[in-house]
CSV table of C-alpha atoms in Angstrom, one decimal:
chain,number,residue,atom,x,y,z
A,1,MET,CA,-26.0,14.9,-46.7
A,2,VAL,CA,-28.5,15.1,-43.9
A,3,ILE,CA,-31.4,12.7,-44.6
A,4,GLN,CA,-34.5,13.1,-42.5
A,5,PRO,CA,-36.8,10.1,-42.5
A,6,GLY,CA,-39.9,10.9,-44.5
A,7,TRP,CA,-38.5,14.1,-45.8
A,8,GLY,CA,-35.3,13.3,-47.7
A,9,ALA,CA,-32.5,15.8,-48.1
A,10,PRO,CA,-32.7,19.4,-47.0
A,11,VAL,CA,-33.9,22.0,-49.5
A,12,PHE,CA,-32.1,24.7,-47.5
A,13,ARG,CA,-29.3,24.5,-45.0
A,14,ASP,CA,-26.6,26.7,-43.5
A,15,GLU,CA,-24.0,25.2,-41.2
A,16,PHE,CA,-22.4,28.6,-40.7
A,17,ASP,CA,-18.9,27.4,-41.5
A,18,GLY,CA,-16.4,30.2,-42.3
A,19,ASN,CA,-16.3,33.7,-40.8
A,20,GLN,CA,-19.0,35.6,-42.7
A,21,ILE,CA,-22.8,35.5,-43.0
A,22,ASP,CA,-24.1,34.3,-46.4
A,23,TYR,CA,-25.9,37.4,-47.6
A,24,SER,CA,-27.5,35.4,-50.4
A,25,LYS,CA,-29.4,33.4,-47.8
A,26,TRP,CA,-30.0,35.9,-45.0
A,27,GLU,CA,-31.3,39.4,-44.6
A,28,LEU,CA,-29.8,41.2,-41.5
A,29,GLY,CA,-32.2,43.3,-39.5
A,30,ASN,CA,-31.6,47.0,-39.1
A,31,PHE,CA,-34.6,48.4,-37.3
A,32,SER,CA,-36.1,49.1,-33.9
A,33,ASN,CA,-39.1,46.9,-33.2
A,34,GLN,CA,-42.1,48.9,-32.1
A,35,ALA,CA,-44.1,45.9,-30.9
A,36,ASN,CA,-44.3,44.1,-27.6
A,37,ASN,CA,-42.5,46.9,-25.7
A,38,GLU,CA,-39.2,45.5,-26.8
A,39,GLN,CA,-36.1,47.7,-26.0
A,40,GLN,CA,-33.5,46.8,-28.6
A,41,HIS,CA,-32.5,48.0,-32.0
A,42,TYR,CA,-31.5,45.3,-34.4
A,43,HIS,CA,-28.3,46.0,-36.3
A,44,PRO,CA,-26.2,44.0,-38.7
A,45,ASP,CA,-23.1,44.6,-36.6
A,46,GLN,CA,-24.6,42.4,-33.9
A,47,VAL,CA,-24.7,39.4,-36.3
A,48,LEU,CA,-21.4,37.4,-36.4
A,49,VAL,CA,-20.3,34.1,-37.9
A,50,TYR,CA,-17.3,32.3,-36.3
A,51,ASP,CA,-16.3,29.0,-34.7
A,52,GLY,CA,-18.7,27.1,-36.9
A,53,GLY,CA,-21.8,29.0,-35.7
A,54,LEU,CA,-24.0,32.1,-36.0
A,55,HIS,CA,-24.1,34.4,-33.0
A,56,LEU,CA,-26.6,37.1,-32.4
A,57,TRP,CA,-25.1,39.5,-29.8
A,58,ALA,CA,-27.1,41.7,-27.4
A,59,GLU,CA,-25.2,44.7,-26.0
A,60,ARG,CA,-25.9,47.7,-23.9
A,61,ASP,CA,-25.6,51.0,-25.7
A,62,ASP,CA,-25.4,53.9,-23.2
A,63,ASN,CA,-25.0,56.3,-26.1
A,64,TRP,CA,-28.3,55.3,-27.7
A,65,THR,CA,-26.5,55.2,-31.1
A,66,TYR,CA,-29.6,53.9,-32.8
A,67,GLY,CA,-32.2,55.4,-30.5
A,68,ARG,CA,-32.3,52.4,-28.1
A,69,ASN,CA,-30.4,51.5,-25.0
A,70,TYR,CA,-29.7,48.0,-26.4
A,71,ASN,CA,-28.5,46.6,-29.7
A,72,SER,CA,-29.0,43.1,-30.8
A,73,GLY,CA,-29.1,40.7,-33.8
A,74,HIS,CA,-31.9,39.6,-36.2
A,75,VAL,CA,-31.7,37.4,-39.3
A,76,ARG,CA,-34.3,36.3,-41.8
A,77,THR,CA,-34.2,34.0,-44.8
A,78,TRP,CA,-34.8,35.7,-48.1
A,79,GLN,CA,-36.5,32.4,-49.2
A,80,GLU,CA,-40.0,31.5,-48.2
A,81,TRP,CA,-41.7,28.1,-48.0
A,82,SER,CA,-45.2,26.7,-47.8
A,83,TYR,CA,-45.0,23.7,-45.5
A,84,GLY,CA,-41.9,21.8,-44.5
A,85,ARG,CA,-39.8,20.7,-41.6
A,86,PHE,CA,-37.7,23.6,-40.1
A,87,GLU,CA,-34.9,22.7,-37.6
A,88,VAL,CA,-32.5,24.8,-35.7
A,89,ARG,CA,-29.8,23.7,-33.3
A,90,ALA,CA,-29.1,26.5,-30.8
A,91,LYS,CA,-27.9,27.5,-27.4
A,92,LEU,CA,-30.0,30.0,-25.5
A,93,PRO,CA,-28.6,33.0,-23.6
A,94,TYR,CA,-28.9,33.5,-19.8
A,95,GLY,CA,-30.2,36.6,-18.2
A,96,GLN,CA,-33.3,38.5,-17.1
A,97,GLY,CA,-34.9,40.2,-20.1
A,98,PHE,CA,-33.5,38.1,-22.9
A,99,TRP,CA,-36.1,36.8,-25.4
A,100,PRO,CA,-34.5,34.5,-28.0
A,101,ALA,CA,-36.9,33.3,-30.7
A,102,ILE,CA,-37.1,31.1,-33.8
A,103,TRP,CA,-40.2,31.7,-35.9
A,104,LEU,CA,-41.9,31.7,-39.3
A,105,LEU,CA,-43.6,34.7,-40.8
A,106,PRO,CA,-44.8,35.8,-44.3
A,107,ARG,CA,-43.0,38.7,-45.9
A,108,THR,CA,-46.1,40.3,-47.6
A,109,ALA,CA,-49.3,39.0,-45.9
A,110,THR,CA,-50.9,41.3,-43.4
A,111,TRP,CA,-50.4,40.0,-39.9
A,112,PRO,CA,-52.1,37.9,-38.6
A,113,GLN,CA,-53.9,36.7,-41.7
A,114,GLY,CA,-50.9,34.9,-43.1
A,115,GLY,CA,-50.2,33.2,-39.8
A,116,GLU,CA,-47.1,33.2,-37.5
A,117,ILE,CA,-45.5,29.9,-36.3
A,118,ASP,CA,-43.3,30.3,-33.3
A,119,ILE,CA,-41.0,27.3,-33.3
A,120,MET,CA,-39.2,28.3,-30.1
A,121,GLU,CA,-39.5,31.2,-27.6
A,122,ALA,CA,-37.6,31.3,-24.3
A,123,ARG,CA,-36.9,33.6,-21.4
A,124,GLY,CA,-33.4,34.3,-20.2
A,125,ASP,CA,-34.5,34.0,-16.6
A,126,ARG,CA,-36.0,30.5,-17.1
A,127,PRO,CA,-33.2,28.2,-18.3
A,128,TYR,CA,-35.1,24.9,-18.1
A,129,GLY,CA,-38.1,25.7,-20.4
A,130,VAL,CA,-39.3,26.9,-23.8
A,131,SER,CA,-42.6,27.3,-25.5
A,132,SER,CA,-44.1,27.3,-29.0
A,133,ALA,CA,-47.2,29.0,-30.5
A,134,LEU,CA,-49.3,29.6,-33.6
A,135,HIS,CA,-50.9,33.0,-34.3
A,136,TRP,CA,-53.6,33.4,-36.9
A,137,GLY,CA,-56.8,35.4,-37.6
A,138,TRP,CA,-58.7,37.6,-40.0
A,139,ASP,CA,-58.0,40.9,-38.3
A,140,SER,CA,-55.6,42.4,-35.7
A,141,ASN,CA,-57.3,40.3,-33.0
A,142,SER,CA,-55.5,37.1,-33.7
A,143,ARG,CA,-56.2,33.7,-32.5
A,144,GLN,CA,-53.4,32.5,-30.3
A,145,TYR,CA,-52.5,28.9,-29.6
A,146,ARG,CA,-49.6,28.6,-27.2
A,147,SER,CA,-48.1,25.4,-25.8
A,148,GLN,CA,-47.6,24.8,-22.2
A,149,TRP,CA,-44.2,25.7,-20.9
A,150,TYR,CA,-42.1,22.7,-22.0
A,151,GLU,CA,-39.4,21.3,-19.7
A,152,SER,CA,-37.4,18.2,-20.4
A,153,GLY,CA,-35.0,18.5,-17.5
A,154,ALA,CA,-32.3,20.0,-19.7
A,155,ASN,CA,-30.8,23.4,-19.1
A,156,PHE,CA,-31.3,25.0,-22.6
A,157,GLN,CA,-28.7,27.6,-21.7
A,158,GLU,CA,-25.8,25.2,-21.0
A,159,GLY,CA,-25.6,23.4,-24.3
A,160,TYR,CA,-27.0,23.1,-27.8
A,161,HIS,CA,-30.5,21.7,-28.4
A,162,ASP,CA,-32.6,21.0,-31.4
A,163,TYR,CA,-35.8,23.0,-32.0
A,164,ALA,CA,-38.1,22.0,-34.9
A,165,VAL,CA,-41.5,22.3,-36.4
A,166,GLU,CA,-43.2,20.1,-39.0
A,167,TRP,CA,-45.8,22.3,-40.8
A,168,GLU,CA,-48.0,20.3,-43.1
A,169,VAL,CA,-51.5,20.7,-44.6
A,170,GLY,CA,-53.8,20.8,-41.6
A,171,VAL,CA,-51.2,20.0,-38.9
A,172,VAL,CA,-48.3,21.7,-37.1
A,173,ARG,CA,-46.0,19.6,-34.8
A,174,PHE,CA,-43.5,21.1,-32.5
A,175,TYR,CA,-40.4,19.3,-31.3
A,176,VAL,CA,-37.5,19.8,-28.8
A,177,ASP,CA,-34.6,17.3,-29.1
A,178,GLY,CA,-36.8,15.1,-31.2
A,179,VAL,CA,-39.7,15.0,-28.7
A,180,ASN,CA,-43.1,16.0,-30.2
A,181,PHE,CA,-44.4,18.0,-27.2
A,182,TYR,CA,-47.2,20.0,-28.9
A,183,THR,CA,-49.4,19.5,-31.9
A,184,LEU,CA,-52.2,21.6,-33.5
A,185,TYR,CA,-54.7,20.3,-36.1
A,186,GLU,CA,-57.1,21.7,-38.6
A,187,PRO,CA,-60.0,22.2,-38.2
A,188,ASP,CA,-59.6,22.8,-34.5
A,189,VAL,CA,-57.4,25.9,-35.4
A,190,GLY,CA,-56.7,27.8,-38.5
A,191,ILE,CA,-53.4,26.8,-40.2
A,192,PRO,CA,-52.9,29.0,-43.3
A,193,GLY,CA,-50.5,27.8,-46.0
A,194,THR,CA,-49.1,31.3,-46.7
A,195,PRO,CA,-45.4,31.0,-47.6
A,196,LYS,CA,-43.2,32.0,-44.7
A,197,SER,CA,-39.5,32.8,-44.1
A,198,LEU,CA,-37.5,31.8,-41.1
A,199,ILE,CA,-36.5,34.4,-38.5
A,200,MET,CA,-34.1,34.1,-35.6
A,201,ASN,CA,-33.6,37.0,-33.2
A,202,LEU,CA,-32.6,38.0,-29.7
A,203,ALA,CA,-35.0,40.5,-28.3
A,204,VAL,CA,-34.2,42.5,-25.1
A,205,GLY,CA,-37.1,43.3,-22.8
A,206,GLY,CA,-40.6,43.1,-24.0
A,207,ASP,CA,-43.9,41.7,-22.7
A,208,TYR,CA,-42.8,38.1,-22.9
A,209,SER,CA,-39.6,38.3,-20.9
A,210,GLY,CA,-39.8,41.6,-18.9
A,211,PRO,CA,-37.1,44.2,-18.9
A,212,PRO,CA,-33.4,43.5,-18.1
A,213,ASP,CA,-32.1,44.4,-14.7
A,214,GLY,CA,-28.8,44.9,-12.9
A,215,SER,CA,-28.1,41.1,-13.0
A,216,THR,CA,-28.5,40.8,-16.8
A,217,PRO,CA,-25.0,40.0,-18.3
A,218,PHE,CA,-24.1,42.2,-21.3
A,219,PRO,CA,-22.9,41.4,-23.8
A,220,SER,CA,-24.6,38.0,-24.3
A,221,ALA,CA,-25.3,35.9,-27.4
A,222,PHE,CA,-27.9,33.6,-28.9
A,223,ASP,CA,-25.8,30.9,-30.5
A,224,ILE,CA,-27.0,28.9,-33.5
A,225,ASP,CA,-25.1,25.8,-34.8
A,226,TYR,CA,-27.1,25.2,-38.0
A,227,VAL,CA,-30.4,25.8,-39.8
A,228,ARG,CA,-32.0,23.1,-42.0
A,229,VAL,CA,-35.3,23.1,-44.0
A,230,TRP,CA,-36.9,20.1,-45.6
A,231,GLN,CA,-39.9,19.7,-47.8
A,232,ARG,CA,-41.8,16.6,-48.5
A,233,PRO,CA,-40.7,14.9,-51.8
A,234,ASP,CA,-43.2,15.4,-54.6
A,235,TRP,CA,-46.2,13.3,-53.8
A,236,VAL,CA,-46.1,10.0,-55.6
A,237,ALA,CA,-49.4,8.4,-56.6
A,238,PRO,CA,-50.1,5.1,-54.7
A,239,PRO,CA,-49.7,1.8,-56.5
A,240,THR,CA,-52.0,1.1,-59.4
A,241,SER,CA,-55.4,0.7,-57.8
A,242,ASP,CA,-58.7,-0.7,-59.1
A,243,ILE,CA,-60.8,1.3,-56.6
A,244,ALA,CA,-61.9,5.0,-56.8
A,245,ASP,CA,-61.0,7.7,-54.3
A,246,GLY,CA,-58.5,5.8,-52.3
A,247,GLY,CA,-57.4,9.1,-50.7
A,248,PHE,CA,-61.0,10.0,-49.6
A,249,GLU,CA,-60.6,13.4,-51.4
A,250,ASN,CA,-63.3,13.4,-54.1
A,251,ASP,CA,-66.3,15.8,-54.1
A,252,GLN,CA,-65.0,17.7,-51.1
A,253,GLY,CA,-64.8,14.4,-49.1
A,254,ALA,CA,-68.4,13.3,-49.9
A,255,LEU,CA,-67.2,9.6,-49.9
A,256,SER,CA,-69.4,9.1,-53.0
A,257,ALA,CA,-67.2,6.3,-54.3
A,258,TRP,CA,-67.7,4.4,-51.1
A,259,THR,CA,-70.6,2.7,-49.4
A,260,THR,CA,-70.8,3.9,-45.8
A,261,PHE,CA,-72.4,1.9,-42.9
A,262,GLY,CA,-73.0,2.5,-39.2
A,263,ASN,CA,-72.8,6.3,-39.8
A,264,ASP,CA,-75.5,7.1,-37.3
A,265,ASN,CA,-73.6,9.7,-35.4
A,266,ASP,CA,-71.6,11.5,-38.2
A,267,ASN,CA,-68.8,9.1,-37.2
A,268,VAL,CA,-67.8,8.1,-40.8
A,269,LEU,CA,-66.4,11.1,-42.6
A,270,SER,CA,-63.7,12.4,-44.8
A,271,GLU,CA,-61.9,15.0,-42.7
A,272,TRP,CA,-59.7,17.8,-43.9
A,273,GLY,CA,-56.5,18.3,-42.0
A,274,THR,CA,-55.0,14.9,-41.1
A,275,PRO,CA,-53.8,13.5,-44.4
A,276,GLN,CA,-51.1,11.0,-45.3
A,277,ASP,CA,-51.4,12.2,-48.8
A,278,GLY,CA,-53.6,14.9,-50.4
A,279,GLU,CA,-55.6,17.0,-48.0
A,280,ARG,CA,-58.1,14.6,-46.5
A,281,SER,CA,-58.3,11.2,-44.9
A,282,LEU,CA,-61.1,8.9,-43.7
A,283,LYS,CA,-62.0,9.4,-40.0
A,284,LEU,CA,-63.8,6.6,-38.1
A,285,PHE,CA,-65.1,6.4,-34.6
A,286,GLY,CA,-67.9,4.7,-32.7
A,287,GLN,CA,-71.6,5.4,-32.6
A,288,PHE,CA,-71.8,5.6,-28.7
A,289,THR,CA,-75.0,3.7,-28.6
A,290,GLY,CA,-74.2,2.0,-25.3
A,291,GLU,CA,-74.0,-1.3,-27.2
A,292,GLU,CA,-71.5,-3.0,-29.4
A,293,ASN,CA,-71.5,-1.4,-32.8
A,294,SER,CA,-69.6,-1.3,-36.1
A,295,SER,CA,-69.1,1.5,-38.6
A,296,GLY,CA,-67.0,2.0,-41.8
A,297,VAL,CA,-66.8,2.1,-45.5
A,298,ALA,CA,-66.7,-0.5,-48.3
A,299,GLN,CA,-66.0,-0.6,-52.1
A,300,SER,CA,-66.2,-3.5,-54.6
A,301,VAL,CA,-64.6,-4.6,-57.8
A,302,ALA,CA,-65.3,-7.5,-60.1
A,303,VAL,CA,-63.1,-10.6,-59.9
A,304,THR,CA,-62.9,-14.1,-61.3
A,305,PRO,CA,-61.8,-17.2,-59.4
A,306,GLY,CA,-58.1,-17.4,-59.0
A,307,ASP,CA,-57.5,-13.7,-59.2
A,308,LEU,CA,-55.0,-12.3,-56.6
A,309,VAL,CA,-56.5,-9.3,-54.7
A,310,GLN,CA,-54.0,-7.1,-52.9
A,311,VAL,CA,-55.0,-4.2,-50.7
A,312,SER,CA,-53.1,-1.7,-48.6
A,313,SER,CA,-53.7,1.4,-46.5
A,314,GLN,CA,-52.2,3.8,-44.0
A,315,ALA,CA,-53.6,4.2,-40.5
A,316,LEU,CA,-53.0,6.7,-37.7
A,317,THR,CA,-54.6,7.5,-34.3
A,318,ARG,CA,-54.0,11.0,-32.9
A,319,SER,CA,-52.7,11.2,-29.3
A,320,GLU,CA,-55.5,13.6,-28.1
A,321,ASP,CA,-58.2,11.2,-29.3
A,322,ALA,CA,-56.4,7.9,-29.5
A,323,ILE,CA,-57.9,4.4,-29.5
A,324,THR,CA,-54.7,3.3,-27.7
A,325,GLY,CA,-55.7,1.8,-24.4
A,326,THR,CA,-59.4,1.3,-25.4
A,327,GLY,CA,-61.4,-1.8,-26.5
A,328,ASN,CA,-61.8,-0.4,-30.0
A,329,GLU,CA,-60.6,-2.4,-33.0
A,330,VAL,CA,-60.3,-1.5,-36.6
A,331,PHE,CA,-60.0,-4.0,-39.5
A,332,MET,CA,-59.1,-3.9,-43.1
A,333,LYS,CA,-60.9,-6.7,-44.9
A,334,ILE,CA,-61.2,-8.4,-48.2
A,335,GLU,CA,-64.6,-10.2,-48.7
A,336,PHE,CA,-65.5,-12.4,-51.6
A,337,TYR,CA,-69.1,-12.8,-52.8
A,338,SER,CA,-70.8,-15.0,-55.4
A,339,GLN,CA,-73.4,-12.3,-56.2
A,340,PHE,CA,-72.3,-8.8,-57.0
A,341,GLY,CA,-73.7,-6.2,-54.5
A,342,ALA,CA,-75.0,-8.9,-52.1
A,343,ALA,CA,-75.7,-7.9,-48.5
A,344,ASN,CA,-72.9,-8.1,-46.1
A,345,ASP,CA,-72.5,-11.4,-44.4
A,346,SER,CA,-75.3,-12.9,-46.5
A,347,GLU,CA,-75.4,-16.4,-47.9
A,348,PHE,CA,-73.5,-15.1,-50.9
A,349,LEU,CA,-70.4,-14.5,-48.8
A,350,LEU,CA,-67.7,-17.0,-49.8
A,351,GLY,CA,-64.9,-16.0,-47.5
A,352,GLU,CA,-62.9,-13.2,-46.2
A,353,SER,CA,-59.4,-12.2,-45.0
A,354,LEU,CA,-58.7,-9.4,-42.5
A,355,ALA,CA,-55.9,-7.4,-41.0
A,356,LEU,CA,-56.0,-5.6,-37.7
A,357,ILE,CA,-54.9,-2.0,-38.4
A,358,GLY,CA,-55.9,-0.3,-35.2
A,359,ASP,CA,-56.3,-1.4,-31.6
A,360,ALA,CA,-55.3,-0.7,-28.0
A,361,PHE,CA,-51.7,-1.2,-28.7
A,362,MET,CA,-51.1,0.9,-31.8
A,363,ALA,CA,-48.6,3.8,-31.8
A,364,GLN,CA,-49.9,7.3,-31.7
A,365,ASP,CA,-49.3,10.2,-34.1
A,366,GLN,CA,-47.5,8.2,-36.8
A,367,TRP,CA,-48.8,6.6,-40.0
A,368,ALA,CA,-48.4,2.9,-40.3
A,369,LEU,CA,-48.7,0.9,-43.6
A,370,HIS,CA,-50.8,-2.2,-43.7
A,371,ASP,CA,-51.0,-4.8,-46.5
A,372,LEU,CA,-53.3,-7.8,-47.1
A,373,ALA,CA,-53.7,-10.3,-50.0
A,374,ALA,CA,-56.1,-13.0,-50.8
A,375,VAL,CA,-57.1,-15.3,-53.8
A,376,ALA,CA,-60.6,-15.2,-55.1
A,377,PRO,CA,-62.2,-18.6,-54.4
A,378,ALA,CA,-64.3,-20.7,-56.8
A,379,GLY,CA,-67.6,-18.9,-57.6
A,380,ALA,CA,-66.4,-15.4,-56.7
A,381,VAL,CA,-67.6,-12.5,-58.8
A,382,GLU,CA,-66.9,-9.7,-56.4
A,383,ALA,CA,-64.1,-8.6,-54.1
A,384,ARG,CA,-65.0,-6.1,-51.5
A,385,LEU,CA,-62.6,-3.9,-49.6
A,386,ALA,CA,-64.0,-2.8,-46.2
A,387,PHE,CA,-62.6,-0.7,-43.3
A,388,VAL,CA,-64.5,-1.6,-40.1
A,389,PHE,CA,-64.4,0.2,-36.8
A,390,ASN,CA,-65.7,-2.0,-34.0
A,391,GLN,CA,-66.7,-0.2,-30.7
A,392,PRO,CA,-67.5,-2.4,-27.7
A,393,GLY,CA,-70.5,-1.8,-25.5
A,394,SER,CA,-68.3,0.1,-23.0
A,395,ASN,CA,-68.5,3.1,-25.3
A,396,ASP,CA,-64.7,3.5,-25.6
A,397,ASN,CA,-63.6,6.8,-27.0
A,398,GLY,CA,-61.0,7.3,-29.7
A,399,SER,CA,-60.8,7.7,-33.5
A,400,ILE,CA,-58.7,6.4,-36.3
A,401,PHE,CA,-57.6,8.0,-39.6
A,402,ILE,CA,-57.2,5.9,-42.8
A,403,ASP,CA,-55.6,7.1,-46.0
A,404,SER,CA,-53.9,5.9,-49.3
A,405,ALA,CA,-56.2,2.9,-49.7
A,406,THR,CA,-55.4,0.7,-52.7
A,407,LEU,CA,-56.8,-2.4,-54.2
A,408,ALA,CA,-55.1,-4.2,-57.1
A,409,VAL,CA,-56.5,-7.3,-58.9
A,410,THR,CA,-54.0,-9.5,-60.6
A,411,LEU,CA,-55.7,-11.8,-63.1
A,412,GLY,CA,-54.5,-15.3,-62.9
A,413,ARG,CA,-54.9,-19.0,-62.5
A,414,LEU,CA,-52.2,-21.5,-61.7
A,415,ASP,CA,-51.8,-24.0,-64.5
A,416,GLY,CA,-52.8,-27.2,-62.7
A,417,ASP,CA,-55.2,-25.6,-60.2
A,418,ILE,CA,-58.4,-26.9,-61.7
A,419,ASN,CA,-60.5,-26.3,-58.6
A,420,ASP,CA,-59.3,-22.7,-58.1
A,421,ASP,CA,-58.3,-23.1,-54.5
A,422,GLY,CA,-54.9,-21.5,-55.0
A,423,PHE,CA,-53.0,-24.8,-54.8
A,424,VAL,CA,-51.8,-27.4,-57.3
A,425,ASP,CA,-52.3,-30.5,-55.3
A,426,LEU,CA,-53.8,-34.0,-55.4
A,427,LEU,CA,-57.4,-32.6,-55.5
A,428,ASP,CA,-56.5,-31.2,-58.9
A,429,PHE,CA,-54.9,-34.5,-60.0
A,430,ASP,CA,-58.2,-36.3,-59.3
A,431,LEU,CA,-60.1,-33.8,-61.5
A,432,LEU,CA,-57.4,-34.0,-64.2
A,433,ALA,CA,-57.6,-37.8,-64.2
A,434,GLN,CA,-61.4,-37.7,-64.5
A,435,ASN,CA,-61.2,-35.5,-67.5
A,436,TYR,CA,-58.3,-37.3,-69.2
A,437,GLY,CA,-58.9,-38.1,-72.8
A,438,SER,CA,-61.9,-35.8,-73.1
A,439,SER,CA,-62.2,-33.1,-75.7
A,440,THR,CA,-63.2,-29.7,-74.2
A,441,SER,CA,-63.7,-26.1,-74.9
A,442,ALA,CA,-63.4,-25.2,-71.2
A,443,GLY,CA,-59.6,-25.0,-71.4
A,444,ALA,CA,-57.7,-24.9,-68.1
A,445,ALA,CA,-61.0,-25.1,-66.1
A,446,ALA,CA,-61.2,-28.7,-67.2
A,447,GLY,CA,-57.5,-29.5,-67.3
A,448,ASP,CA,-56.6,-28.5,-70.9
A,449,PHE,CA,-53.8,-26.2,-69.7
A,450,ASN,CA,-52.2,-25.8,-73.1
A,451,ASN,CA,-55.6,-25.1,-74.8
A,452,ASP,CA,-55.1,-27.7,-77.6
A,453,GLY,CA,-58.7,-28.9,-77.2
A,454,VAL,CA,-58.0,-32.2,-75.4
A,455,VAL,CA,-56.9,-33.3,-71.9
A,456,ASN,CA,-53.8,-35.4,-72.6
A,457,LEU,CA,-50.3,-36.3,-71.4
A,458,LEU,CA,-49.1,-32.8,-72.2
A,459,ASP,CA,-51.5,-31.4,-69.6
A,460,PHE,CA,-50.3,-34.0,-67.1
A,461,ASN,CA,-46.7,-32.8,-67.7
A,462,ILE,CA,-47.8,-29.2,-67.0
A,463,PHE,CA,-49.6,-30.3,-63.9
A,464,ALA,CA,-46.5,-32.2,-62.7
A,465,THR,CA,-44.3,-29.1,-63.3
A,466,ASN,CA,-46.5,-27.0,-61.1
A,467,PHE,CA,-47.4,-29.6,-58.5
A,468,GLY,CA,-47.0,-28.2,-55.0
A,469,SER,CA,-47.1,-24.5,-56.1
A,470,SER,CA,-49.6,-22.0,-54.9
A,471,LEU,CA,-50.8,-18.4,-55.4
A,472,PRO,CA,-49.9,-15.9,-52.7
A,473,ALA,CA,-52.4,-16.3,-50.0
A,474,SER,CA,-53.4,-13.9,-47.2
A,475,VAL,CA,-50.5,-13.0,-45.0
A,476,PRO,CA,-51.9,-11.8,-41.7
A,477,GLU,CA,-49.9,-9.3,-39.8
A,478,PRO,CA,-48.6,-10.6,-36.4
A,479,ALA,CA,-51.5,-9.0,-34.5
A,480,THR,CA,-54.0,-10.5,-36.9
A,481,ALA,CA,-52.6,-14.0,-36.8
A,482,ALA,CA,-53.5,-14.2,-33.1
A,483,LEU,CA,-57.1,-13.1,-33.9
A,484,LEU,CA,-57.8,-15.7,-36.6
A,485,GLY,CA,-58.7,-18.3,-34.0
A,486,LEU,CA,-61.3,-15.8,-32.7
A,487,ALA,CA,-62.6,-15.1,-36.2
A,488,PRO,CA,-66.2,-16.4,-35.6
A,489,ALA,CA,-66.6,-14.2,-32.6
A,490,THR,CA,-65.1,-11.2,-34.3
A,491,LEU,CA,-67.1,-11.6,-37.5
A,492,GLY,CA,-70.2,-11.9,-35.5
A,493,ARG,CA,-69.9,-8.3,-34.5
A,494,ARG,CA,-70.1,-6.9,-38.0
A,495,ARG,CA,-73.2,-5.0,-39.1
A,496,ARG,CA,-74.6,-5.3,-42.6
A,497,HIS,CA,-73.2,-2.7,-44.9
């Protein structure tokens, strides 16, 4: 079983063991391509399976048996997929005029409306490079997005190498030997979700590679070791959450469930095309005012003292607009207020916990999970989850994407924690001693932990049992821990929201 992190087990695979093509998986080409000035006829006889691999052979045919001077191999999966990871391990042929390709194409949609994804194209006269591309449009004049000629230092004709694409909603990532060398995003380009089959072929001649010449070795083969296709596991809803629209999807991304702040430059938005789940994510960047500024979103829930509030989110910065190397910082925060809906940083703010989820050192082009927890202090009626993008006065560029935000409130009070500070300690013992012998309807809030109407020795026994225990407190991430000493300066940068 071949497990790909984040993708699970393949939904399709062919290791080409044995000595015959699996006709239930593959359609073998038998046609002469009229496009691109190619010079070959594709014929099933040119497709062979042996020595644990698939081999597409190109041969000269001086008799023009099928109307062309060259015959070659072409295979295509019967199955089609919308989105997935497609990976092929292959060895490329040497020789002027050879054009090996691995690509995705719809069977029924009119080209280019359904889109074409070229996982790998290469020229036989250039052994050290390959390229990738996306073609898409509404008519015959397609949009074309082609990568730069990619060279890793390897000779792709001397051994086997891995060629892959990850095609997801709004993004296409191209890989060679595990290196993501080219990425395309929606809405910068069109990336249709039309189901596509996988094609592998060895063209001879054509506009891409030029015609063969006297130096071109015939016969030659495009050798394929395996083909594997993954699709994301069925999306699983995030943990139970007490906030709305944690995926920033609702109302076509209107962010109606959230309060936005610092959105003076359309810099707080739900963007289609860079999701961790669903189709949208929250995109934040600075206001570029020339001065230090903060922007973001917030959402509140009701709490009572002693409640455990746990939040989480996923964060990503894209390499072409990264905050890596900048002065920008992004925080996920839990704020507690004694008045619901109070202004940010007002006198009703009782305390906060924060986690740094983006800064100059964050990795690029990969989602990272962040968690934070805090206990509602005495007097708290509101917990507020906020995502805050801080841009320094230097006008640093870069943006961050946030998705899969959750907030869960666990109702609770520790028996023995009379003052609701999250700890059962001597401060609670003093309060318990003061109330000893009194009859009360306040229950645990006054020390009557067993709710029998009186504070007595039974309650002292409960206190003694829990003495020294505490509710889970905020657990800063490593980067956040170093910031806590700077909290006053950091918090001073926040704008009201």
